[in-house]
Coordinates of N, CA and C in Angstrom, one line a residue:
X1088 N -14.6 -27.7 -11.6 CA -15.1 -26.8 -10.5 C -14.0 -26.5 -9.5
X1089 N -13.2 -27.6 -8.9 CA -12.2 -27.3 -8.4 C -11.3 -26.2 -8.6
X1090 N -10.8 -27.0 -10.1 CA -9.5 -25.8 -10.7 C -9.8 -24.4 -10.8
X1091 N -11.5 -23.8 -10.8 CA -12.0 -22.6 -11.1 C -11.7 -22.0 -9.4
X1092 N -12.0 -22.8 -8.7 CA -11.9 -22.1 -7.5 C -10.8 -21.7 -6.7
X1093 N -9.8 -22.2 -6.9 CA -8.3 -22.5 -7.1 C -8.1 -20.8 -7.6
X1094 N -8.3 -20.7 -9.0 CA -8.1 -19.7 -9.7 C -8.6 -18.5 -8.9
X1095 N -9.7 -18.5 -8.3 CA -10.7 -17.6 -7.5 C -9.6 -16.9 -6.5
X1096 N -9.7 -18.1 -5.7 CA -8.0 -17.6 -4.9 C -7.2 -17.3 -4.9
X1097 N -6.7 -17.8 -6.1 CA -5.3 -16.9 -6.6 C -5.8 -15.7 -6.4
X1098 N -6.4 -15.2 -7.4 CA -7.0 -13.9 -7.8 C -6.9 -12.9 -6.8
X1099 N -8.0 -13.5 -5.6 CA -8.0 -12.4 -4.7 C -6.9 -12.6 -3.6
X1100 N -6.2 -13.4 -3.5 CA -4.8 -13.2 -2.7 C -4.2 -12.3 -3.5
X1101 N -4.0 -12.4 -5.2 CA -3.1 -11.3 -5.7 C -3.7 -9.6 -5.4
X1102 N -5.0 -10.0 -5.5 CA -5.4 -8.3 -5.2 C -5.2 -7.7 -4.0
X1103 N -5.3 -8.8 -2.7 CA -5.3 -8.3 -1.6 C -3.5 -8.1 -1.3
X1104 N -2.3 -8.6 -1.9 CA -1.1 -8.6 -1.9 C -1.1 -7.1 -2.7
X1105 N -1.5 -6.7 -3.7 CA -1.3 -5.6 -4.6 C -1.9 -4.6 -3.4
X1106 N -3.2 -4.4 -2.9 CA -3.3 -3.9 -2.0 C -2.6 -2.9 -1.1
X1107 N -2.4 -4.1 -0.4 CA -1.4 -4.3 0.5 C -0.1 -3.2 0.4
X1108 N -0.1 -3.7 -0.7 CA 1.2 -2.7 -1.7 C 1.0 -1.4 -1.7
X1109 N -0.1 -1.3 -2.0 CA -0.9 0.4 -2.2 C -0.6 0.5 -1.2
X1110 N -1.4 0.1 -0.1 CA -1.4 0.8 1.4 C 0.1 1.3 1.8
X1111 N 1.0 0.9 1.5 CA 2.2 0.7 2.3 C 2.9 2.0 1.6
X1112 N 2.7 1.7 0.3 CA 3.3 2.8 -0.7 C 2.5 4.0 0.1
X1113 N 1.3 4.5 0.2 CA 0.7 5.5 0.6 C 0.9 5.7 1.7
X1114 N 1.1 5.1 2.8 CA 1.7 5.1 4.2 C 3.1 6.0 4.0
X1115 N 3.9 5.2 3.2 CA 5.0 5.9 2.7 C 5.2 7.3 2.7
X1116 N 4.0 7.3 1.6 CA 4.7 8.8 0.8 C 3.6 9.7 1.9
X1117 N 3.0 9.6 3.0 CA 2.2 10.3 4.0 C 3.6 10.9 4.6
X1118 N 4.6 9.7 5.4 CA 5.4 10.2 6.1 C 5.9 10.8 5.4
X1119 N 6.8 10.8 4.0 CA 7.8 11.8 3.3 C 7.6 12.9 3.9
X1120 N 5.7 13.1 3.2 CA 5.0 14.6 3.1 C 5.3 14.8 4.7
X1121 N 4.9 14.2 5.4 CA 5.1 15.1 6.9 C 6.4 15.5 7.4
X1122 N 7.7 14.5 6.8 CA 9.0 15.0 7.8 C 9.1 16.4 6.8
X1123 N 8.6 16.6 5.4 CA 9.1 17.6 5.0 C 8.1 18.6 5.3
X1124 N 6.8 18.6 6.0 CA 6.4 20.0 6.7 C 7.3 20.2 8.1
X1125 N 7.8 19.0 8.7 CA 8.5 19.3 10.2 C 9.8 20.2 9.7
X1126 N 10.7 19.5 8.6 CA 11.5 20.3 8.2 C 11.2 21.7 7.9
X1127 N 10.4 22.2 7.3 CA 10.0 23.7 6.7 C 9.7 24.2 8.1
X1128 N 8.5 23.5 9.2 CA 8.7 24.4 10.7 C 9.8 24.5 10.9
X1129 N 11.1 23.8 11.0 CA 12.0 23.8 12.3 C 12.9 24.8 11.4
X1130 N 13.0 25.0 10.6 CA 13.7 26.1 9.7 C 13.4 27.1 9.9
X1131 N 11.7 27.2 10.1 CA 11.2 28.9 10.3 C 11.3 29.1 11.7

């Protein structure tokens, strides 16, 4: 019973770390997208 719950945790630490990952990645590629609308304004 122990060892299974052990496992339990692993688990969702690894999801919430992958996550985490997503988020950050997506945060990311939000700013790319935006400096390259500022860039396309400040050009026009």
């Amino acid at each position: 019973m122990h060892l299974g719950l052990d496992v339990d945790v692993q688990k969702l630490e690894t999801e919430k770390l992958r996550k985490g990952k997503n988020k950050a990645e997506e945060d990311l590629n939000k700013k790319i997208k935006a400096d390259g609308w500022e860039r396309k304004f400040r050009e026009v």
